Coordinates of C-alpha atoms and ligand atoms in Angstrom, one line a residue:
X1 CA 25.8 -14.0 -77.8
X2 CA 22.3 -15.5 -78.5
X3 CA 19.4 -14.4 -76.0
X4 CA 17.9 -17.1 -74.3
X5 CA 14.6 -15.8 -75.6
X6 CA 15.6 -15.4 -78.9
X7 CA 16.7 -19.1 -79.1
X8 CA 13.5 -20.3 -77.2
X9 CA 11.1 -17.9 -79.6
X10 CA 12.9 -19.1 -83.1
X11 CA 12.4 -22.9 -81.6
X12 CA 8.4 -21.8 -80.7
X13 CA 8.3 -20.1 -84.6
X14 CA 8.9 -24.2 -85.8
X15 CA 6.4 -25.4 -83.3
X16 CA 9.0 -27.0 -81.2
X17 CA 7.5 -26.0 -77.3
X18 CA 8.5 -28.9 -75.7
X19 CA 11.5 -29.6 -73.3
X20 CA 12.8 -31.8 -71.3
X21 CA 16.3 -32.1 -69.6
X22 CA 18.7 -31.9 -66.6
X23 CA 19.9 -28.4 -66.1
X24 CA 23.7 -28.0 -66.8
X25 CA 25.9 -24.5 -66.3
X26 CA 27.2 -24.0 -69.5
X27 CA 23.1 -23.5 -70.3
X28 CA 22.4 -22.0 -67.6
X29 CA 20.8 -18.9 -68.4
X30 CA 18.8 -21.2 -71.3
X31 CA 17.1 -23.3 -68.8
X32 CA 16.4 -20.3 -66.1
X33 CA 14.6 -18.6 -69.2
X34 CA 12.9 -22.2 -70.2
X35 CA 11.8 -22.8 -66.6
X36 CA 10.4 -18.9 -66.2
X37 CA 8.5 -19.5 -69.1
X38 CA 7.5 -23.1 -70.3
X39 CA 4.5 -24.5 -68.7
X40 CA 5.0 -27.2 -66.3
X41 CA 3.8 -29.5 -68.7
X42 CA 6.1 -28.3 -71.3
X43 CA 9.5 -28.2 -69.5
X44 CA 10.4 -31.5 -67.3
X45 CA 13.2 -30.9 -65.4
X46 CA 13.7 -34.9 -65.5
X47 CA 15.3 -37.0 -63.3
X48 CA 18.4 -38.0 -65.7
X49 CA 19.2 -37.0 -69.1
X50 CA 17.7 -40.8 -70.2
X51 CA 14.4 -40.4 -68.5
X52 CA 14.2 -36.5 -70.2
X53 CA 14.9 -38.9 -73.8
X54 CA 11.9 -41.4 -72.8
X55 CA 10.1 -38.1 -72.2
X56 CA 10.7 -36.6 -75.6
X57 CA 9.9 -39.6 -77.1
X58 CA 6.6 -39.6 -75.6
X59 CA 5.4 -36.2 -76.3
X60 CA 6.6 -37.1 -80.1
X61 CA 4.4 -40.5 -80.0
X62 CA 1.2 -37.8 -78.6
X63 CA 2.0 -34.6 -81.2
X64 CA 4.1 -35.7 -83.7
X65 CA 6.1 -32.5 -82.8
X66 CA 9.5 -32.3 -82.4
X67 CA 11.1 -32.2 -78.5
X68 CA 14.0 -30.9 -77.1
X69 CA 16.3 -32.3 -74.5
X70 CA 19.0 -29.8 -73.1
X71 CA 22.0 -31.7 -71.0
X72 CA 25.4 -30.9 -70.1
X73 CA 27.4 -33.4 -72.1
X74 CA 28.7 -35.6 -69.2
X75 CA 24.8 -36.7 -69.3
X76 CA 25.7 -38.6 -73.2
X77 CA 26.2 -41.5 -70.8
X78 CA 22.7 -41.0 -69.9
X79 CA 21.0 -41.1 -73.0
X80 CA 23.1 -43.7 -75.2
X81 CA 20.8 -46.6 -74.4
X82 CA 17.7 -44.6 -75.8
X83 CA 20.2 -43.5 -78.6
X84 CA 21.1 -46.6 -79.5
X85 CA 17.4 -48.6 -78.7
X86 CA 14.8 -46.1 -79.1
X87 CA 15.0 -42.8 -81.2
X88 CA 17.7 -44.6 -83.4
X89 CA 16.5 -45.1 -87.2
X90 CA 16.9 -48.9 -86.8
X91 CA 14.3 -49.0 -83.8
X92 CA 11.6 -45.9 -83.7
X93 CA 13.3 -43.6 -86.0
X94 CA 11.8 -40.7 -83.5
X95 CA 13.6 -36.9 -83.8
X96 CA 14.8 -35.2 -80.8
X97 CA 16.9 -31.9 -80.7
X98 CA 19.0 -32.4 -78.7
X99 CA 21.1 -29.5 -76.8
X100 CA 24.3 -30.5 -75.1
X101 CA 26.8 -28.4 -72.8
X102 CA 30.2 -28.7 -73.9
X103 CA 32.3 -29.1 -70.9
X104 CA 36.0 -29.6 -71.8
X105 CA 36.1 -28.4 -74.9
X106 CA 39.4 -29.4 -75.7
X107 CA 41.4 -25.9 -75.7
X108 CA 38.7 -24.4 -73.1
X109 CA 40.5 -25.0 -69.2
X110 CA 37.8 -26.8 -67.3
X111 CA 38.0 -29.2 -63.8
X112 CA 39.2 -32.5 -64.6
X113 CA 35.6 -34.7 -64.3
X114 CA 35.1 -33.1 -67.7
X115 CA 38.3 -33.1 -70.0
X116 CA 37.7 -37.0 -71.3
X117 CA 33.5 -35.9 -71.8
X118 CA 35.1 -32.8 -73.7
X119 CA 37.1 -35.0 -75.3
X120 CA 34.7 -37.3 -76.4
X121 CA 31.7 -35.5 -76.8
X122 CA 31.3 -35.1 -80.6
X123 CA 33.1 -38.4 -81.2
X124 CA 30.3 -40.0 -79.6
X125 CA 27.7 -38.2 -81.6
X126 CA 29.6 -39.2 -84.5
X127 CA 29.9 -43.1 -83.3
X128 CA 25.6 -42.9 -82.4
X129 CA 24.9 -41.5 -86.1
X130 CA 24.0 -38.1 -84.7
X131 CA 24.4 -35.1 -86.9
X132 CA 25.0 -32.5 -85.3
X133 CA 26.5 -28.7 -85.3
X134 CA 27.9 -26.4 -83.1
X135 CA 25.7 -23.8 -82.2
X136 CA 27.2 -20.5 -83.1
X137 CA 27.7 -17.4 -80.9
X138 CA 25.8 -15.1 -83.4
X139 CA 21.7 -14.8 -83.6
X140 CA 22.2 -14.7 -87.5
X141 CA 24.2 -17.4 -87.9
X142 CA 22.5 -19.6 -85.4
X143 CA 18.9 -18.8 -87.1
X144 CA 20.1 -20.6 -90.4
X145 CA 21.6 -23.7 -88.0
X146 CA 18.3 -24.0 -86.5
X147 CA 16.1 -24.0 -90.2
X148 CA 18.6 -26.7 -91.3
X149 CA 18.1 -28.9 -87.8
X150 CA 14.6 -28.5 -88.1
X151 CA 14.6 -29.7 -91.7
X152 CA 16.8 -32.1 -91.0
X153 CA 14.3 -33.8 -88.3
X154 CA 11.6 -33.0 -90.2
X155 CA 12.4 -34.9 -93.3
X156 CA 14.7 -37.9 -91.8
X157 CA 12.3 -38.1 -88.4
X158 CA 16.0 -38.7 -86.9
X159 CA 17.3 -36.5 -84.3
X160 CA 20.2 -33.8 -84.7
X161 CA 22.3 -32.3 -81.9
X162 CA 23.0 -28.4 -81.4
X163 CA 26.6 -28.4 -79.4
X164 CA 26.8 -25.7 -77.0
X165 CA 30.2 -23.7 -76.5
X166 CA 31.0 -21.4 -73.3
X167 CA 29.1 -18.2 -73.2
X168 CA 27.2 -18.8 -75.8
X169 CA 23.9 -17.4 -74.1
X170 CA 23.1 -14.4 -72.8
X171 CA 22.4 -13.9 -69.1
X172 CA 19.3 -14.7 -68.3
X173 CA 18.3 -15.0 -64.0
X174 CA 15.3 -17.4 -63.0
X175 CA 12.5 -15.4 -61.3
X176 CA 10.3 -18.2 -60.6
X177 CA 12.3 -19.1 -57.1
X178 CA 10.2 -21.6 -54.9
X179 CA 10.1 -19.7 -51.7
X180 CA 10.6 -21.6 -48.3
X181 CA 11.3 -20.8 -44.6
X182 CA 14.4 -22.8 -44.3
X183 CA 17.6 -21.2 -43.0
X184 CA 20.7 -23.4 -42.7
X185 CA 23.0 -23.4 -45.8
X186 CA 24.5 -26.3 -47.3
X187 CA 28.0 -25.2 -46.2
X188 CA 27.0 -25.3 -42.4
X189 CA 24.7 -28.3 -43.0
X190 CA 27.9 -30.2 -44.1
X191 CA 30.5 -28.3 -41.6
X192 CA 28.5 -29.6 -38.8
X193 CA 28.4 -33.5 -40.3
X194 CA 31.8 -33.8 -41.0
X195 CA 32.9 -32.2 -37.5
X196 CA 30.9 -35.3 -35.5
X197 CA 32.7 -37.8 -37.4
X198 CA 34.6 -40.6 -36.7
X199 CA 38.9 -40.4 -36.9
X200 CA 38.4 -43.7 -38.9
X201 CA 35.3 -42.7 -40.8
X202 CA 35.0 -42.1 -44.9
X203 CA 33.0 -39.6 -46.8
X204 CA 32.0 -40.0 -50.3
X205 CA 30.5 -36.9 -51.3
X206 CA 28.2 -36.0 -54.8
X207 CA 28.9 -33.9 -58.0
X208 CA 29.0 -29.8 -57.1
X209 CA 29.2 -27.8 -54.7
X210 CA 29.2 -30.5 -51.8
X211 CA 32.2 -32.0 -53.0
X212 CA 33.3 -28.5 -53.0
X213 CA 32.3 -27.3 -50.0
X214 CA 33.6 -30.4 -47.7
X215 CA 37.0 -29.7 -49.9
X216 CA 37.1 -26.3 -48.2
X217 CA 35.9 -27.3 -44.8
X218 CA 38.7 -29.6 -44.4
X219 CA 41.1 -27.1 -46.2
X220 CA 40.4 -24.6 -43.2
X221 CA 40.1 -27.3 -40.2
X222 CA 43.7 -27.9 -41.2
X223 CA 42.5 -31.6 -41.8
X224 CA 44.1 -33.6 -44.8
X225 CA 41.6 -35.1 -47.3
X226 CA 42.4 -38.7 -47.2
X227 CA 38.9 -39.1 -45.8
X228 CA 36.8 -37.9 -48.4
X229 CA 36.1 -39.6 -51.7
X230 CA 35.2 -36.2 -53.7
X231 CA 32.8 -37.8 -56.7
X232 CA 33.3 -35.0 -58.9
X233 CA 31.8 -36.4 -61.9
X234 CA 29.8 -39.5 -62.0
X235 CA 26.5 -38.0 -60.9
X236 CA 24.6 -39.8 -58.8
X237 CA 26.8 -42.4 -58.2
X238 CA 27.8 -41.7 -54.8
X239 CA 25.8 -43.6 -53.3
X240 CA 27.0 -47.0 -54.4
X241 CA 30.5 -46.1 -54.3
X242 CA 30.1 -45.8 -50.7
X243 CA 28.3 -49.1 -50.7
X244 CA 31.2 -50.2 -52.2
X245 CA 33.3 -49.1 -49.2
X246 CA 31.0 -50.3 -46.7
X247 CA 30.2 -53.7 -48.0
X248 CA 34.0 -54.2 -47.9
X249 CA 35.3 -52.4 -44.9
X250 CA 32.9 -53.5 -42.7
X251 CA 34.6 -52.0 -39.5
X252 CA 34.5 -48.1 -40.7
X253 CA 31.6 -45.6 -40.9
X254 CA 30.8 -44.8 -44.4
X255 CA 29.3 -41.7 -45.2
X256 CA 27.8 -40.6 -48.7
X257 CA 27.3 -36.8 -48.8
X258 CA 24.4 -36.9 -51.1
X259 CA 22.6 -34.0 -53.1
X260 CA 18.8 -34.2 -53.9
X261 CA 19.5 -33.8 -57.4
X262 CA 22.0 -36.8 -57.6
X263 CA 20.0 -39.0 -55.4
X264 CA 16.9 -38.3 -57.7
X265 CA 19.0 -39.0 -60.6
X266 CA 19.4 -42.8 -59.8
X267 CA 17.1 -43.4 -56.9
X268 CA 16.9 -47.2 -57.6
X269 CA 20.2 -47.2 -56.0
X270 CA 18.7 -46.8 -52.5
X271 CA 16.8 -50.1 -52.8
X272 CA 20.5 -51.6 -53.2
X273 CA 21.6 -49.8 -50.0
X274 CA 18.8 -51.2 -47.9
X275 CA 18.7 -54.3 -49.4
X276 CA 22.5 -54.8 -49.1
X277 CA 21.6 -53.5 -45.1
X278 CA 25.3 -52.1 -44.4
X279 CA 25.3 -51.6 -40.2
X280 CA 28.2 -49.1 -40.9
X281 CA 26.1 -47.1 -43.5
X282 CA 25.2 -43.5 -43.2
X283 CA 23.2 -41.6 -46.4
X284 CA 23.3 -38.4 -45.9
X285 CA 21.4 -36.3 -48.3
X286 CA 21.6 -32.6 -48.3
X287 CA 18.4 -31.2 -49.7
X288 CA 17.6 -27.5 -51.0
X289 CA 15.4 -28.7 -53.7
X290 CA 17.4 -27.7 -56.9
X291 CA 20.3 -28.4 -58.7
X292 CA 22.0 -25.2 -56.7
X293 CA 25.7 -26.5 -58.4
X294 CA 24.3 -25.4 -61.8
X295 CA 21.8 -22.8 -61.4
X296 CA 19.6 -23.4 -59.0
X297 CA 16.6 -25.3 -61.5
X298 CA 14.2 -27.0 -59.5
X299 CA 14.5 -30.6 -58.1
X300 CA 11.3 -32.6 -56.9
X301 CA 13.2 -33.0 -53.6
X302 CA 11.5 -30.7 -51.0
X303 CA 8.0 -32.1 -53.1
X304 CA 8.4 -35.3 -52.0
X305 CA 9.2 -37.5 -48.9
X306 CA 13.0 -38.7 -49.2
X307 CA 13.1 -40.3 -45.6
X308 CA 9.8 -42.2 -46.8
X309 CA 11.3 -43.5 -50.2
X310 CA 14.3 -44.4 -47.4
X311 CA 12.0 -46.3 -45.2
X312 CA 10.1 -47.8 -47.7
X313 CA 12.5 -49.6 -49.2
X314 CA 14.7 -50.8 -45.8
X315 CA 16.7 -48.6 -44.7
X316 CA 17.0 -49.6 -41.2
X317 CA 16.3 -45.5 -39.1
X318 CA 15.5 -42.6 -41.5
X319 CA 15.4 -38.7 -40.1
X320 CA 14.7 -35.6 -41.2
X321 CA 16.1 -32.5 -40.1
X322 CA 16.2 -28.6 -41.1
X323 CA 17.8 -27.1 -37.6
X324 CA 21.4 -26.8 -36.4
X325 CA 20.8 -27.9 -33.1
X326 CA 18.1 -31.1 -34.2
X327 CA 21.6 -31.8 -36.6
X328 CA 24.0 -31.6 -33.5
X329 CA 21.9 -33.6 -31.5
X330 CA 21.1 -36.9 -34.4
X331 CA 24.8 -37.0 -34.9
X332 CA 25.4 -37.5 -31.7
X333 CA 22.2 -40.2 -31.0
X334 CA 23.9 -41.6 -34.9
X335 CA 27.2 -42.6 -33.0
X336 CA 24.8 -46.2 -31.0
X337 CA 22.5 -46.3 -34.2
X338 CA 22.9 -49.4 -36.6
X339 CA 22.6 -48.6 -40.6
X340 CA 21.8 -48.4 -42.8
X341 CA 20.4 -44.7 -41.8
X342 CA 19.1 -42.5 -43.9
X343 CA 19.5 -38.8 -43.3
X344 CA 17.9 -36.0 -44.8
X345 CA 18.9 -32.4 -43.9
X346 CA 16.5 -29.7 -45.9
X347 CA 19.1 -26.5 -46.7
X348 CA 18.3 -23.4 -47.7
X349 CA 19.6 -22.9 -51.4
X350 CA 23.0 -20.5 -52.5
X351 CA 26.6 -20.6 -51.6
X352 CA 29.5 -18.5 -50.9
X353 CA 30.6 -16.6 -54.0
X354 CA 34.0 -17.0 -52.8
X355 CA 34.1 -21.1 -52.9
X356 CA 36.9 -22.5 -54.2
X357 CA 37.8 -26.2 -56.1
X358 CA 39.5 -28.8 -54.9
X359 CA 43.5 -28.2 -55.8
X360 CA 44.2 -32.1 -55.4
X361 CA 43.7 -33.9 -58.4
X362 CA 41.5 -37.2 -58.6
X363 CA 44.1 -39.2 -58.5
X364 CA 45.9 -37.9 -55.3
X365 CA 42.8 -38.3 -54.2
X366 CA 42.0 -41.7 -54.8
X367 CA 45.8 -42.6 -53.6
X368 CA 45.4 -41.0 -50.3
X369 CA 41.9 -42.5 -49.8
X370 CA 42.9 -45.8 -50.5
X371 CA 46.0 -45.7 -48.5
X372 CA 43.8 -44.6 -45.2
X373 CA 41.6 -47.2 -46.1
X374 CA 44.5 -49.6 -45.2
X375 CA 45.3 -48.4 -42.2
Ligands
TPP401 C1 25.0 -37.0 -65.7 C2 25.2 -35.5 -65.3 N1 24.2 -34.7 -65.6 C3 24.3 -33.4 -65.2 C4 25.4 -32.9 -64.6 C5 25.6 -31.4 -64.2 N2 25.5 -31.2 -62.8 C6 26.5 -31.1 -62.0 S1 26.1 -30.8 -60.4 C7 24.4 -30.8 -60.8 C8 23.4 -30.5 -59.8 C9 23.4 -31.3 -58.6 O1 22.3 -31.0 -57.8 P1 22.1 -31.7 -56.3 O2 22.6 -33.1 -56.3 O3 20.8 -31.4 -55.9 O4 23.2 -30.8 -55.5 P2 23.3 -29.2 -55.2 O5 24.1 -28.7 -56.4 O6 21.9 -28.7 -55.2 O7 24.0 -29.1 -53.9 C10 24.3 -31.1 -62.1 C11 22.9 -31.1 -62.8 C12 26.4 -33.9 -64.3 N3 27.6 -33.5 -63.7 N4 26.3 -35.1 -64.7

């Protein structure tokens, strides 16, 4: 296995200090080491894997040194457009490592949001012009990958991938926790959301854990899970999914289980939920500052006012709340409220080690969703 350290300090030996990225699990223990020990000015923890490219691009354009943007591959989708109209030769010609997560490697058992990415995930680095490698699982080995990326960029100013496997790093734990005072967890957070709803009302939950969790509390409740839209991939698209529902099934309560990661990750989407005003819309967004699903990196979300973003661009009531009992009590005052309403609900980060993944698979999902939407 390669230490995060060593990887980070044979990177520093080229002069390549500067990163930018969304956190993903497979790397892990590399971004808890990068985030412990790259400035703040050197490590953006960006809002999606495109914005961390415009990033990297920048600090290139300042330094002419070389960035890095780390991803899990499902965020390719997120960085083609730069790919294609900014780094690529026939625009800016501007080199970026880039260091990608490979979920569903095909061979490697993984949850379904990530066997197509797995799939496709050098394809499309061949079909964008990318050269790339696959980082190997030895420090020797992965030194002489490294000299030839770097040369690579160096001499063709174009940028070169380094494909990450499964356990490829060595464990690393983040130190540098943000400490806060709050106390409910996620699980209870969305336990006590999902108990005040509606017979007839939908869920469409976020990527992770949430997804995850709601899974399990219905599991336990005895409840079926026509009700839920789990978004297991697609981060940061909840949101307008739900818009979808609501826009179209004007008579149910839609309900988007939100994370602060995802809603960060497209945040213009909230303009197009106010704007669009759905009376039957509730965004729910459950916020522990970090991306707990994959590590537990740092979000901007407890740095900044959600429920103001909310308000400022129309939602119609926005709340915030970071107590049981204040959460019992909204959802009840909820039932007479019109939407759209935006609801923030500050957790404390972690979850059960125990939690398990949904055992329907997205397509028995969608088919028993859409079926109770017909009802
Ligand atoms: C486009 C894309 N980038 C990255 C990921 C990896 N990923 C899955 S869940 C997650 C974190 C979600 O954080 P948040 O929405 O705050 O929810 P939390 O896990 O904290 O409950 C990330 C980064 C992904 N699935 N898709």
């Amino acid at each position: 296995m390669i230490r995060p350290q060593f990887f980070y300090d044979t990177l520093a030996s080229y002069g390549i200090d500067f990163y930018a990225g969304v956190p993903d699990s497979l790397l892990k223990n590399l971004c808890a080491y990068i985030t412990d020990h790259a400035d703040v000015t050197h490590n953006i923890i960006a809002a999606n894997e495109g914005g961390a490219m415009g990033l990297a691009a920048g600090h290139y354009l300042a330094t002419s040194k070389i960035p890095v943007v780390y991803m899990q591959n499902s965020g390719e989708g997120n960085i083609i457009n730069p790919l294609a109209s900014l780094t690529d030769p026939d625009v800016y010609n501007i080199p970026v490592l880039l260091v990608i997560g490979w979920r569903g490697k095909p061979g490697v058992h993984d949850e379904p949001q990530h066997v197509k990415q797995g799939k496709v995930t050098t394809g499309l680095l061949n079909v964008m012009g990318i050269d790339y490698t696959v980082l190997s699982k030895d420090e020797d080995k992965a030194v002489g990958q490294i000299n030839k990326a770097v040369t690579f960029m160096q001499t063709t100013k174009q940028c070169y991938a380094l494909v990450i496997e499964k356990d490829t790093f060595d464990t690393y734990t983040l130190q540098n926790v943000e400490k806060n005072d709050l106390t409910m967890s996620r699980e209870e957070a969305i336990q006590t959301v999902a108990a005040a709803l509606g017979d007839k009302d939908v869920i469409v939950s976020t990527t992770g854990m949430i997804s995850r969790e709601l899974f399990e509390y219905r599991t336990v409740m005895n409840q079926g899970h026509e009700r839920d839209f789990l978004t297991v991939g697609s981060m940061g698209h909840a949101s307008q999914i739900a818009l979808g529902i609501a826009l179209a099934k004007t008579e149910r309560k839609v309900w988007c289980f939100d994370g602060d990661g995802a809603s960060i990750m497209h945040m213009g989407s909230m303009a197009i939920v106010a704007q669009k005003a759905p009376g039957n819309y509730v965004h729910v967004v459950f916020n522990n500052g970090a991306h707990d699903s994959v590590g537990g990196q740092p979000t901007v979300g407890l740095n900044i006012n959600l429920p103001a973003v909310a308000s400022a661009v129309g939602y119609n009531n926005v709340y915030s709340v970071e107590s049981k009992d204040r959460l019992e009590e909204l959802l009840e005052k909820l039932k007479e409220i019109e939407g759209p309403v935006f609801l923030e609900v500050k957790v404390k980060k972690g979850n059960r080690k125990d939690l398990g993944r949904p055992t329907t698979t997205p397509i028995q999902n969608k088919e028993a969703l859409m079926a109770f939407l017909k009802d």
